[in-house]
Amino acid sequence: MTNDKIALQLQPKEYKSAVKPVWCPGCGDFGVLGALTKALAGLKIQPEDAAVISGIGCSSRMPTYLSTYGFHGVHGRALAVATGLKVARPDLTVIATGGDGDGFSIGGNHFLHTCRRNPDLTYIVMDNQVYGMTKGQASPTTEPNWERAKLTPSGTGINPFQPLAIALASGANFIARCSSSDSNGTARVLMEAIRHPGFSMVQVLSPCVTFRPEQREWKRSLIPAPEDMQRTPDPAEAARLLMTDEGVYTGILYVGDRPVYQPKLKSEIDNIATLDEEFRL
Amino acid sequence: MRFQSLSIALTGSGGSGVMTTGSLLLEAAGRAGWYGFMARSAGPQIRGGEAAAVLRIASEPIESHDDSFDLVLAIDPGSLARFLAEIPLRSDSLIISDAEGGRRGDSLPDTPARVIDLPMKGLAKTVQAGRPNMIALGALTKVIGLPLAPMLEILEKILKSKGADALESSWNCVQEGYEAGAELPVLDGPLVNTDISADRWSLTGNEAAGLGAVRGGIRFVAGYPITPATELLEWLAGTLPKVGGVLVQAEDELASVNQIIGASFGGTPALTATSGPGLALMTESIGLSVCSEVPVVIIDVMRCGPSTGIATKSEQSDLDIALHGLHGDAPHLVLAPTSVTDCLFTTQWSVHLAESLQTAAIVLSDQSLGQSKAIVERPADVSFMARRVVPETFAGEYQRYAISESGVSPMSIPGQAGGQYTADGLEHNQAGTPSSLPEDHYSQLEKRQRKIHAFEFGQHWADLEGSGETAVITWGATTGPVREALSRLRERGENVRLIAVRLLSPERPADMAAALAGVKRLLVVEQSHSRQFHRYLRSAYDLHPAVKVFNRPGPLPFRPNEIIEQLHNWGQAD
Ligand SMILES: Cc1ncc(C[n+]2csc(CCOP(=O)(O)OP(=O)(O)O)c2C)c(N)n1
Ligand code: SF4
């Protein structure tokens, strides 16, 4: 449907819907909403040609606040919905959004296999290291000694999940980390992520000011990866950036050239009655 | 012409090729002017376990096993014991076996049948690359009175891909077996019909369902392997690319059902196939399809449950979960094919209904339909196609979930400018914005229910046949034996009605009342231990006749005479 259309240059705000977000004031997800609208405007993607797909969580509310097509499904299944849509409709720009619980806990299996399958999707995970929507339980990315969750009052005692290292190992084709407080920087990364073929995994550290107010200070612990190390096509170099103890790097940490999953949708027969032959005795 | 049929079972173990042999025999009989079907029965082993091909060849299209078997061919004597419960024998039944065919010391189980030895293994050794199952095929061809010519045609067709040598050795074996068969008693077979003019097809229920899906317009399928639905997915994997569609092997059933929801949201009619365990995993997301009004079709090829149950054997025990497994008030469609061929019609109709009504349709097939191969007349073309109501223009604010009279609201497709909305599994208002207001919840619940309940489903909701004050009500695969029982009774001048329910949800109270008008006695026949169908009928319908239930769990199929007995001994407790 994109073919003969002139792409209109819209303003970022034209990618927002009229629905007012339910998010708490100061929630990092506002920054991601802003960054995503800037990226869509920057790429001149028409709202009707994009679909934003999510599961359940505060961050998963994203599609409702956009003027694109959207799908707000069940908890943990955004990537499966997005994969089905992209495979059936390769002409669309398909973006999945959600939280760390949605993507790495209940949806963990889809995360692994979507990385591995490598369809041309962009996945934005607003990581706040907590379950915001259900009011403050530990998530897979929560530190083991965080003791403020009533469900795990002595901390989880479990090592956090490393989404980007796992994405790299599982076959994702583009890996980046950003901070929701840097809306323009995030928008630039998202533009590259959307443009890059295959599965682009973008972790946006997005504070939950309500259940993890200390995350307001988060940005201080983030270090932009050195420019010459960003966009490495070498998985081993990328792994060093992702797994180092030197600090938490932001930027585009891996850009691969892995084969993209997109079956051809071209009919080989003109008449469906041809199928009858197989059954005829 | 009088109806005649022959029931034949082939048993073997350790990759002895009984399924291939059975299939070749069935198709050759089809070429020679016969109808019939073949069910598969297998033990739990992945490869090399005992297996039985259970055939019935008849002068007319049939859908049921007979009461007992005329002929058993056990490639090795030890293989028959496992299947005895499934292969009732009479004193005039004939068992052909090979004393040397199995391991030393293996023997046939005790049965009332006559036994004849045929050294299949020995004869196979006289042929270059010969195999005992092909000797068996030749002997059976002779014993049932089938000419050799159609057998050669079928061998050529089936073995084409295996090369000239394979064909030659098989054909030599068949001829060798045919000669040896001349020494064996010839059965008074039904095989006198030679009308080969009909356009005969050979297909399994799983293939029929696949073809119905494709004919109905399905172009995206996602699935995760599970017995006995795998062949349905495999057939679609081979076929969809030919028609511009695609099958994705998903990482699990949660993914399959959500992938098809995604594809369907994008405007492509989409389907998945699974069995009970997979359906259980999918239920949350089937509710999502209902709430977000994104149409999908889920075929459940049922097997014995609960849990992993008996993966290779049939049962009608997923009715409860299909009807009631979704949380919340989630009106959706549940349909069931009544025969192997009907898998085509019912699936195609389900695609049409799901797409027209923008909801989920669960199709309950089962192992005995899905994995059985039938020789039938070419299934008729039907006009049921996926036709979704899509808005053409967008004047003003588009309301995806607008309250309409029919309950169906035009559904925009991504790419349509002005049609943007967010499909939502959260309760929403007419625009699709999440809402917790009671009036939005009521009106959307009401709309989703109305579109299904108010729809005019027409005559296909059930197969209604016959007349009289006694009726048998059933569904799914048990329709086959019931239908045959009633036709036997009809020949004897006894009229009994058949009500085979195809549309299980939504219920059709007016149609059912009409079907039951004048009925005084109603026999419910179903293959479930806890009488799921009976409970369903009680809760969905006003059953005024005297009701008797004839139920049992899988895997043993129902036989026509058992149903006749139930009707004749009405007063006796079952
Ligand atoms: C099947 C299921 N289980 C549990 C829930 C409850 N639930 C809703 S959101 C959520 C966690 C959300 O956390 P996250 O994905 O990190 O998103 P956030 O709210 O922090 O943005 C849970 C457990 C649900 N909706 N569905
Ligand atoms: S609870 Fe946390 S994540 Fe959810 S909206 Fe509030 S601040 Fe954001």
Coordinates of C-alpha atoms in Angstrom, one line a residue, chain B residues 7-541:
Chain B
S7 CA -13.4 -55.0 6.8
I8 CA -9.8 -55.7 6.7
A9 CA -7.1 -55.1 9.3
L10 CA -3.3 -55.2 8.6
T11 CA -1.0 -55.4 11.6
G12 CA 2.7 -55.4 11.8
S13 CA 5.6 -54.2 13.9
G14 CA 9.0 -52.7 13.4
G15 CA 8.5 -50.6 10.3
S16 CA 6.8 -53.4 8.5
G17 CA 5.0 -51.0 6.2
V18 CA 1.4 -51.8 7.1
M19 CA 0.2 -48.2 6.6
T20 CA 1.7 -48.1 3.1
T21 CA 0.2 -51.5 2.3
G22 CA -3.2 -50.5 3.6
S23 CA -3.1 -47.2 1.7
L24 CA -2.2 -48.9 -1.6
L25 CA -4.9 -51.5 -1.1
L26 CA -7.5 -48.8 -0.4
E27 CA -6.5 -46.7 -3.4
A28 CA -6.4 -49.6 -5.7
A29 CA -9.9 -50.5 -4.6
G30 CA -10.9 -46.9 -5.3
R31 CA -9.5 -47.2 -8.8
A32 CA -11.4 -50.4 -9.3
G33 CA -14.7 -48.7 -8.4
W34 CA -15.0 -49.0 -4.7
Y35 CA -15.3 -46.6 -1.8
G36 CA -13.9 -47.0 1.7
F37 CA -11.7 -45.7 4.4
M38 CA -8.7 -46.6 6.4
A39 CA -8.0 -45.7 10.0
R40 CA -4.6 -45.8 11.6
S41 CA -3.9 -47.2 14.9
A42 CA -0.4 -47.0 16.4
G43 CA 1.2 -47.7 19.7
P44 CA 3.3 -45.1 21.5
Q45 CA 6.6 -45.9 19.9
I46 CA 8.0 -43.2 17.6
R47 CA 9.2 -45.7 15.1
G48 CA 9.2 -49.5 15.0
G49 CA 6.2 -50.1 17.3
E50 CA 3.2 -52.1 16.4
A51 CA 0.8 -50.5 14.0
A52 CA -2.5 -51.4 12.4
A53 CA -4.2 -50.2 9.3
V54 CA -7.9 -50.7 9.7
L55 CA -9.7 -50.7 6.4
R56 CA -13.2 -51.0 5.2
I57 CA -13.9 -51.3 1.5
A58 CA -17.5 -50.8 0.3
S59 CA -19.8 -50.5 -2.6
E60 CA -20.9 -47.0 -1.5
P61 CA -19.3 -44.1 0.4
I62 CA -19.0 -45.1 4.1
E63 CA -18.0 -43.3 7.2
S64 CA -18.0 -46.0 9.9
H65 CA -16.2 -49.1 10.9
D66 CA -18.3 -52.3 10.7
D67 CA -19.2 -54.4 13.7
S68 CA -16.4 -57.0 13.1
F69 CA -13.7 -57.8 10.7
D70 CA -13.7 -60.2 7.8
L71 CA -10.0 -60.5 7.3
V72 CA -6.8 -59.8 9.2
L73 CA -3.4 -59.9 7.8
A74 CA -0.7 -60.0 10.5
I75 CA 2.7 -59.5 8.8
D76 CA 4.1 -61.0 12.0
P77 CA 2.0 -63.0 14.4
G78 CA 3.0 -61.1 17.5
S79 CA 1.7 -57.8 16.2
L80 CA -2.0 -58.7 16.4
A81 CA -2.3 -59.0 20.2
R82 CA -2.0 -55.3 20.9
F83 CA -5.0 -54.4 18.6
L84 CA -7.4 -57.2 19.5
A85 CA -9.7 -54.9 21.3
E86 CA -10.0 -52.7 18.2
I87 CA -10.4 -55.7 15.8
P88 CA -13.5 -57.8 16.8
L89 CA -13.4 -61.2 15.0
R90 CA -16.0 -63.8 14.2
S91 CA -15.6 -67.5 13.8
D92 CA -15.7 -67.1 10.0
S93 CA -13.2 -64.3 10.0
L94 CA -9.9 -65.2 8.4
I95 CA -6.4 -64.4 9.8
I96 CA -3.5 -64.6 7.4
S97 CA -0.2 -64.6 9.1
D98 CA 3.4 -65.8 8.7
A99 CA 4.6 -68.2 11.4
E100 CA 8.2 -67.2 10.4
G101 CA 7.3 -63.5 10.1
G102 CA 8.3 -62.3 13.5
R103 CA 10.7 -63.1 16.3
R104 CA 11.1 -66.7 17.3
G105 CA 8.4 -67.8 19.7
D106 CA 5.9 -65.0 18.6
S107 CA 2.5 -66.4 18.1
L108 CA -1.0 -65.2 17.3
P109 CA -3.3 -64.5 20.2
D110 CA -6.3 -66.7 20.7
T111 CA -9.3 -65.7 18.6
P112 CA -12.4 -67.4 17.3
A113 CA -11.1 -66.8 13.7
R114 CA -9.7 -69.3 11.2
V115 CA -5.9 -69.0 10.7
I116 CA -4.0 -69.5 7.5
D117 CA -0.3 -69.4 7.1
L118 CA 1.4 -67.5 4.3
P119 CA 5.2 -67.4 4.2
M120 CA 5.4 -63.7 3.3
K121 CA 8.9 -63.4 4.6
G122 CA 10.1 -66.4 2.7
L123 CA 8.4 -65.3 -0.5
A124 CA 9.9 -61.8 -0.2
K125 CA 13.4 -63.4 -0.2
T126 CA 12.7 -64.8 -3.7
V127 CA 12.4 -61.3 -5.1
Q128 CA 15.2 -58.8 -5.5
A129 CA 14.9 -56.3 -2.7
G130 CA 11.5 -57.8 -1.9
R131 CA 9.5 -56.9 1.2
P132 CA 6.9 -59.0 3.0
N133 CA 4.4 -56.2 3.1
M134 CA 4.3 -56.1 -0.7
I135 CA 3.8 -59.9 -0.8
A136 CA 0.9 -59.3 1.6
L137 CA -0.5 -56.6 -0.7
G138 CA -0.5 -59.1 -3.6
A139 CA -2.1 -61.8 -1.6
L140 CA -4.8 -59.5 -0.3
T141 CA -5.5 -58.3 -3.8
K142 CA -6.2 -61.8 -4.8
V143 CA -8.1 -62.8 -1.7
I144 CA -10.6 -59.9 -1.9
G145 CA -11.0 -60.4 -5.6
L146 CA -9.4 -57.2 -6.8
P147 CA -8.0 -57.1 -10.4
L148 CA -4.2 -56.5 -10.7
A149 CA -4.4 -53.7 -13.2
P150 CA -5.6 -50.9 -10.8
M151 CA -3.0 -52.1 -8.3
L152 CA -0.2 -51.5 -10.8
E153 CA -1.6 -48.1 -11.6
I154 CA -1.6 -47.1 -8.0
L155 CA 1.9 -48.5 -7.4
E156 CA 3.2 -46.5 -10.4
K157 CA 1.6 -43.4 -9.0
I158 CA 2.7 -43.8 -5.4
L159 CA 6.2 -45.2 -6.0
K160 CA 7.0 -42.8 -8.9
S161 CA 9.3 -40.8 -6.7
K162 CA 11.2 -43.8 -5.4
G163 CA 12.6 -44.8 -8.7
A164 CA 12.2 -47.7 -11.2
D165 CA 14.0 -50.3 -9.1
A166 CA 11.7 -49.8 -6.1
L167 CA 8.6 -50.0 -8.4
E168 CA 9.9 -53.1 -10.1
S169 CA 10.6 -55.0 -6.8
S170 CA 7.3 -54.0 -5.4
W171 CA 5.4 -55.0 -8.5
N172 CA 7.3 -58.3 -8.5
C173 CA 6.4 -58.9 -4.9
V174 CA 2.7 -58.1 -5.5
Q175 CA 2.6 -60.5 -8.4
E176 CA 4.3 -63.2 -6.3
G177 CA 1.9 -62.6 -3.5
Y178 CA -1.1 -62.6 -5.9
E179 CA -0.1 -66.0 -7.1
A180 CA 0.4 -67.3 -3.6
G181 CA -3.0 -65.8 -2.7
A182 CA -4.6 -68.1 -5.3
E183 CA -4.0 -71.0 -2.8
L184 CA -5.9 -69.1 -0.1
P185 CA -9.7 -69.1 0.3
V186 CA -11.3 -66.3 -1.7
L187 CA -13.7 -64.2 0.5
D188 CA -17.2 -63.6 -0.8
G189 CA -16.2 -60.1 -1.3
P190 CA -18.4 -57.2 -2.4
L191 CA -16.0 -56.5 -5.2
V192 CA -18.2 -56.8 -8.1
N193 CA -18.9 -53.1 -8.7
T194 CA -17.0 -51.6 -11.6
D195 CA -18.4 -48.1 -11.9
I196 CA -15.2 -46.1 -12.2
S197 CA -16.8 -43.1 -13.8
A198 CA -17.2 -41.1 -10.6
D199 CA -14.6 -38.5 -9.8
R200 CA -13.1 -40.3 -6.8
W201 CA -10.8 -38.7 -4.3
S202 CA -8.5 -40.2 -1.7
L203 CA -7.9 -37.9 1.2
T204 CA -7.5 -37.8 5.0
G205 CA -9.6 -35.6 7.3
N206 CA -6.5 -33.5 8.0
E207 CA -6.0 -32.9 4.3
A208 CA -9.7 -32.2 3.9
A209 CA -9.5 -29.6 6.6
G210 CA -6.4 -28.1 5.1
L211 CA -8.1 -27.9 1.7
G212 CA -11.2 -26.4 3.3
A213 CA -9.0 -23.8 4.9
V214 CA -7.3 -22.9 1.7
R215 CA -10.5 -22.8 -0.3
G216 CA -12.0 -20.6 2.3
G217 CA -9.2 -18.1 1.9
I218 CA -6.7 -18.9 4.7
R219 CA -3.3 -17.6 3.7
F220 CA -1.4 -17.5 7.0
V221 CA -0.9 -20.4 9.3
A222 CA 1.3 -20.7 12.4
G223 CA 1.6 -24.0 14.2
Y224 CA 3.5 -26.1 16.6
P225 CA 3.8 -29.9 16.0
I226 CA 1.4 -32.1 17.9
T227 CA -0.1 -35.5 17.2
P228 CA -2.6 -35.9 15.6
A229 CA -2.7 -32.4 14.0
T230 CA 0.8 -32.4 12.6
E231 CA -0.1 -33.7 9.2
L232 CA -2.7 -31.0 8.8
L233 CA 0.0 -28.4 9.4
E234 CA 2.4 -30.3 7.2
W235 CA -0.1 -30.4 4.3
L236 CA -0.6 -26.6 4.7
A237 CA 3.1 -26.0 4.8
G238 CA 3.4 -27.6 1.4
T239 CA 0.3 -26.1 -0.1
L240 CA 0.2 -22.5 1.2
P241 CA 3.3 -21.3 -0.8
K242 CA 1.5 -22.4 -4.0
V243 CA -1.4 -20.0 -3.3
G244 CA 0.7 -17.1 -2.1
G245 CA 0.3 -18.0 1.6
V246 CA 2.8 -19.1 4.3
L247 CA 3.1 -21.3 7.3
V248 CA 5.3 -20.4 10.2
Q249 CA 6.6 -23.0 12.6
A250 CA 6.1 -21.2 15.9
E251 CA 8.0 -21.7 19.1
D252 CA 5.0 -22.8 21.0
E253 CA 1.2 -22.7 20.8
L254 CA 1.1 -19.3 22.6
A255 CA 3.1 -18.0 19.7
S256 CA 1.0 -19.8 17.0
V257 CA -2.2 -18.3 18.2
N258 CA -0.8 -14.8 18.6
Q259 CA 0.9 -15.0 15.3
I260 CA -2.3 -15.8 13.5
I261 CA -4.0 -12.9 15.4
G262 CA -1.3 -10.6 14.2
A263 CA -1.6 -11.8 10.6
S264 CA -5.4 -11.5 10.7
F265 CA -5.2 -8.0 12.2
G266 CA -3.2 -7.2 9.1
G267 CA -6.1 -8.5 6.9
T268 CA -4.9 -12.0 6.1
P269 CA -7.3 -14.8 7.0
A270 CA -5.4 -17.0 9.4
L271 CA -5.6 -20.3 11.1
T272 CA -3.8 -22.7 13.4
A273 CA -4.2 -26.4 14.1
T274 CA -3.4 -28.2 17.3
S275 CA -4.7 -30.8 19.7
G276 CA -6.0 -30.6 23.3
P277 CA -2.7 -29.7 25.1
G278 CA -2.1 -26.9 22.6
L279 CA -5.7 -25.7 22.7
A280 CA -5.4 -25.4 26.5
L281 CA -2.3 -23.2 26.1
M282 CA -4.1 -21.0 23.5
T283 CA -7.2 -20.2 25.5
E284 CA -6.1 -16.8 26.9
S285 CA -5.4 -15.5 23.5
I286 CA -8.5 -16.9 21.9
G287 CA -10.2 -14.6 24.3
L288 CA -8.1 -11.8 22.9
S289 CA -9.3 -12.6 19.4
V290 CA -12.9 -12.4 20.8
C291 CA -12.4 -9.2 22.6
S292 CA -10.3 -7.4 20.0
E293 CA -12.7 -8.8 17.3
V294 CA -9.8 -10.2 15.2
P295 CA -11.0 -13.3 13.4
V296 CA -9.0 -16.5 13.7
V297 CA -9.7 -20.2 13.2
I298 CA -8.3 -22.9 15.5
I299 CA -8.6 -26.5 14.5
D300 CA -8.3 -28.9 17.4
V301 CA -7.7 -32.5 16.2
M302 CA -8.8 -34.1 19.4
R303 CA -7.0 -37.1 21.1
C304 CA -7.5 -38.8 24.4
G305 CA -7.1 -36.5 27.4
P306 CA -6.6 -35.2 30.0
S307 CA -3.0 -33.9 30.0
T308 CA -0.9 -35.7 27.4
G309 CA -3.4 -38.5 27.5
I310 CA -3.1 -41.0 24.6
A311 CA -1.6 -38.9 21.9
T312 CA -2.3 -41.3 19.0
K313 CA -5.9 -42.1 19.8
S314 CA -9.3 -40.4 19.3
E315 CA -11.7 -39.0 21.8
Q316 CA -14.4 -36.3 21.9
S317 CA -13.4 -34.9 25.2
D318 CA -12.3 -31.3 24.3
L319 CA -15.9 -30.2 23.9
D320 CA -15.9 -28.6 27.4
I321 CA -12.7 -26.6 26.9
A322 CA -13.7 -25.5 23.4
L323 CA -17.1 -24.3 24.7
H324 CA -16.2 -23.0 28.1
G325 CA -12.4 -22.7 28.2
L326 CA -12.2 -18.9 27.7
H327 CA -12.2 -16.6 30.7
G328 CA -14.8 -13.9 31.0
D329 CA -17.9 -13.8 28.8
A330 CA -16.3 -14.6 25.5
P331 CA -18.9 -15.6 22.9
H332 CA -17.2 -17.5 20.0
L333 CA -17.9 -20.2 17.5
V334 CA -17.4 -23.9 18.0
L335 CA -18.0 -26.3 15.1
A336 CA -17.3 -29.9 14.4
P337 CA -17.1 -31.9 11.2
T338 CA -19.2 -35.0 11.0
S339 CA -17.1 -37.1 8.6
V340 CA -13.7 -37.2 6.9
T341 CA -15.1 -35.3 3.9
D342 CA -17.0 -32.9 6.1
C343 CA -13.7 -31.7 7.5
L344 CA -13.5 -29.8 4.3
F345 CA -16.9 -28.2 4.4
T346 CA -16.9 -27.5 8.1
T347 CA -13.4 -25.9 8.0
Q348 CA -14.3 -23.8 5.0
W349 CA -17.6 -22.7 6.6
S350 CA -15.7 -21.9 9.9
V351 CA -13.3 -19.6 8.0
H352 CA -16.3 -17.9 6.4
L353 CA -18.1 -17.5 9.7
A354 CA -15.1 -16.4 11.7
E355 CA -14.3 -13.7 9.1
S356 CA -17.8 -12.6 8.7
L357 CA -18.4 -12.3 12.4
Q358 CA -14.9 -11.1 13.4
T359 CA -14.4 -13.7 16.1
A360 CA -12.7 -16.9 16.9
A361 CA -13.9 -20.2 15.6
I362 CA -12.8 -23.5 17.1
V363 CA -13.2 -26.5 14.9
L364 CA -13.2 -29.8 16.8
S365 CA -12.0 -32.6 14.5
D366 CA -10.4 -35.7 16.0
Q367 CA -7.8 -38.3 15.4
S368 CA -10.2 -40.8 13.9
L369 CA -11.3 -38.2 11.3
G370 CA -8.0 -36.4 10.9
Q371 CA -5.8 -39.5 10.3
S372 CA -8.2 -41.6 8.4
K373 CA -8.0 -41.8 4.7
A374 CA -11.2 -42.1 2.8
I375 CA -12.2 -42.8 -0.8
V376 CA -15.0 -40.4 -1.6
E377 CA -16.7 -38.7 -4.4
R378 CA -15.1 -35.3 -5.1
P379 CA -16.4 -33.0 -2.3
A380 CA -18.7 -30.4 -3.7
D381 CA -17.5 -26.8 -4.1
V382 CA -19.2 -24.4 -1.7
S383 CA -19.3 -20.7 -1.9
F384 CA -18.3 -20.0 1.7
M385 CA -15.4 -17.6 1.6
A386 CA -13.5 -15.3 3.9
R387 CA -15.3 -12.0 3.4
R388 CA -14.6 -9.4 6.0
V389 CA -16.6 -6.2 6.3
V390 CA -14.0 -3.5 5.7
P391 CA -14.8 0.2 5.5
E392 CA -14.2 1.8 2.2
T393 CA -14.1 5.4 3.2
F394 CA -13.5 7.1 6.5
A395 CA -15.8 10.1 7.1
G396 CA -15.0 11.7 10.4
E397 CA -13.6 9.8 13.3
Y398 CA -13.4 6.1 12.6
Q399 CA -14.9 4.0 15.3
R400 CA -13.5 0.4 15.0
Y401 CA -15.9 -1.0 17.6
A402 CA -19.0 1.1 16.6
I403 CA -22.2 -0.4 18.0
S404 CA -24.0 -1.6 14.9
E405 CA -27.3 -3.3 14.6
S406 CA -25.8 -6.7 13.6
G407 CA -23.0 -6.3 16.1
V408 CA -20.4 -6.5 13.3
S409 CA -18.5 -3.3 12.8
P410 CA -16.4 -2.5 9.7
M411 CA -12.8 -3.4 10.4
S412 CA -10.1 -1.3 8.8
I413 CA -6.9 -2.9 7.6
P414 CA -3.4 -1.4 8.3
G415 CA -2.4 0.6 5.3
Q416 CA -5.9 2.2 5.0
A417 CA -5.4 5.9 5.7
G418 CA -7.9 7.2 8.2
G419 CA -8.7 3.8 9.6
Q420 CA -6.0 3.8 12.3
Y421 CA -7.1 2.4 15.6
T422 CA -5.6 0.2 18.4
A423 CA -7.2 -3.3 18.6
D424 CA -7.5 -4.0 22.2
G425 CA -8.0 -6.9 24.6
L426 CA -8.7 -4.4 27.3
E427 CA -12.4 -3.5 27.4
H428 CA -12.8 -0.5 25.2
N429 CA -15.2 2.1 24.0
Q430 CA -16.4 2.3 20.4
A431 CA -13.2 4.0 19.2
G432 CA -11.1 1.3 20.8
T433 CA -9.8 3.4 23.7
P434 CA -9.5 1.3 26.9
S435 CA -12.4 1.9 29.2
S436 CA -13.5 0.7 32.6
L437 CA -16.9 2.4 32.4
P438 CA -19.8 0.0 33.0
E439 CA -21.7 1.3 30.0
D440 CA -18.9 0.5 27.6
H441 CA -18.4 -2.9 29.1
Y442 CA -22.1 -3.7 28.8
S443 CA -22.5 -2.4 25.3
Q444 CA -19.4 -4.1 23.9
L445 CA -20.3 -7.4 25.6
E446 CA -23.7 -7.1 24.2
K447 CA -22.4 -6.3 20.7
R448 CA -20.0 -9.2 20.7
Q449 CA -22.7 -11.6 21.8
R450 CA -25.4 -10.2 19.5
K451 CA -23.3 -10.6 16.3
I452 CA -23.0 -14.3 17.0
H453 CA -26.4 -15.0 18.4
A454 CA -28.4 -13.0 15.9
F455 CA -26.6 -14.4 12.8
E456 CA -28.6 -16.5 10.5
F457 CA -26.6 -19.7 10.3
G458 CA -29.1 -21.6 8.1
Q459 CA -29.4 -25.3 7.6
H460 CA -25.8 -26.3 8.1
W461 CA -26.0 -26.0 11.9
A462 CA -26.8 -29.8 12.0
D463 CA -27.2 -32.7 9.7
L464 CA -30.8 -33.8 10.1
E465 CA -31.9 -37.0 8.5
G466 CA -34.9 -39.4 8.8
S467 CA -38.1 -39.1 10.7
G468 CA -39.9 -40.9 13.6
E469 CA -40.4 -40.6 17.3
T470 CA -37.0 -41.8 18.2
A471 CA -33.9 -39.8 17.5
V472 CA -30.2 -40.2 18.0
I473 CA -28.3 -37.0 18.6
T474 CA -24.5 -36.9 18.2
W475 CA -21.6 -34.9 16.9
G476 CA -18.3 -35.2 15.3
A477 CA -16.8 -38.6 14.3
T478 CA -19.5 -40.7 16.1
T479 CA -21.9 -39.5 13.5
G480 CA -20.4 -42.1 11.1
P481 CA -21.5 -45.2 13.1
V482 CA -24.8 -43.6 14.1
R483 CA -25.6 -42.8 10.5
E484 CA -24.9 -46.4 9.5
A485 CA -26.9 -47.8 12.3
L486 CA -29.9 -45.7 11.3
S487 CA -29.6 -46.7 7.7
R488 CA -29.6 -50.4 8.6
L489 CA -32.7 -49.8 10.7
R490 CA -34.3 -47.9 7.8
E491 CA -33.7 -50.9 5.6
R492 CA -35.6 -53.0 8.2
G493 CA -38.4 -50.4 8.1
E494 CA -37.6 -48.7 11.4
N495 CA -37.5 -44.9 11.2
V496 CA -35.1 -43.2 13.5
R497 CA -34.0 -39.6 13.2
L498 CA -30.4 -38.4 13.1
I499 CA -29.4 -35.1 14.6
A500 CA -25.7 -34.5 14.1
V501 CA -24.8 -31.1 15.5
R502 CA -22.2 -29.3 13.4
L503 CA -22.5 -25.8 15.1
L504 CA -22.0 -26.3 18.8
S505 CA -21.7 -22.7 19.7
P506 CA -23.7 -20.5 19.6
E507 CA -26.6 -22.7 20.4
R508 CA -29.6 -22.7 18.1
P509 CA -32.7 -23.1 20.3
A510 CA -35.3 -22.6 17.6
D511 CA -33.6 -25.0 15.2
M512 CA -33.2 -27.6 17.8
A513 CA -36.8 -27.3 18.9
A514 CA -37.8 -27.9 15.3
A515 CA -35.4 -30.9 15.0
L516 CA -36.8 -32.4 18.1
A517 CA -40.5 -31.8 17.3
G518 CA -42.4 -35.0 17.8
V519 CA -39.5 -36.9 19.2
K520 CA -40.4 -39.0 22.2
R521 CA -37.1 -40.8 22.8
L522 CA -33.6 -39.3 22.4
L523 CA -30.4 -41.3 22.4
V524 CA -27.3 -39.2 23.0
V525 CA -24.1 -40.9 21.6
E526 CA -20.7 -39.5 22.4
Q527 CA -17.1 -40.5 23.0
S528 CA -16.4 -38.9 26.4
H529 CA -16.2 -40.4 29.8
S530 CA -17.9 -37.6 31.6
R531 CA -20.7 -37.2 29.1
Q532 CA -19.6 -33.7 28.1
F533 CA -22.0 -33.6 25.1
H534 CA -24.9 -34.7 27.2
R535 CA -24.2 -32.0 29.8
Y536 CA -23.9 -29.5 26.9
L537 CA -27.3 -30.4 25.5
R538 CA -28.9 -30.2 28.9
S539 CA -27.5 -26.7 29.5
A540 CA -28.0 -25.3 26.0
Y541 CA -31.4 -26.8 25.1

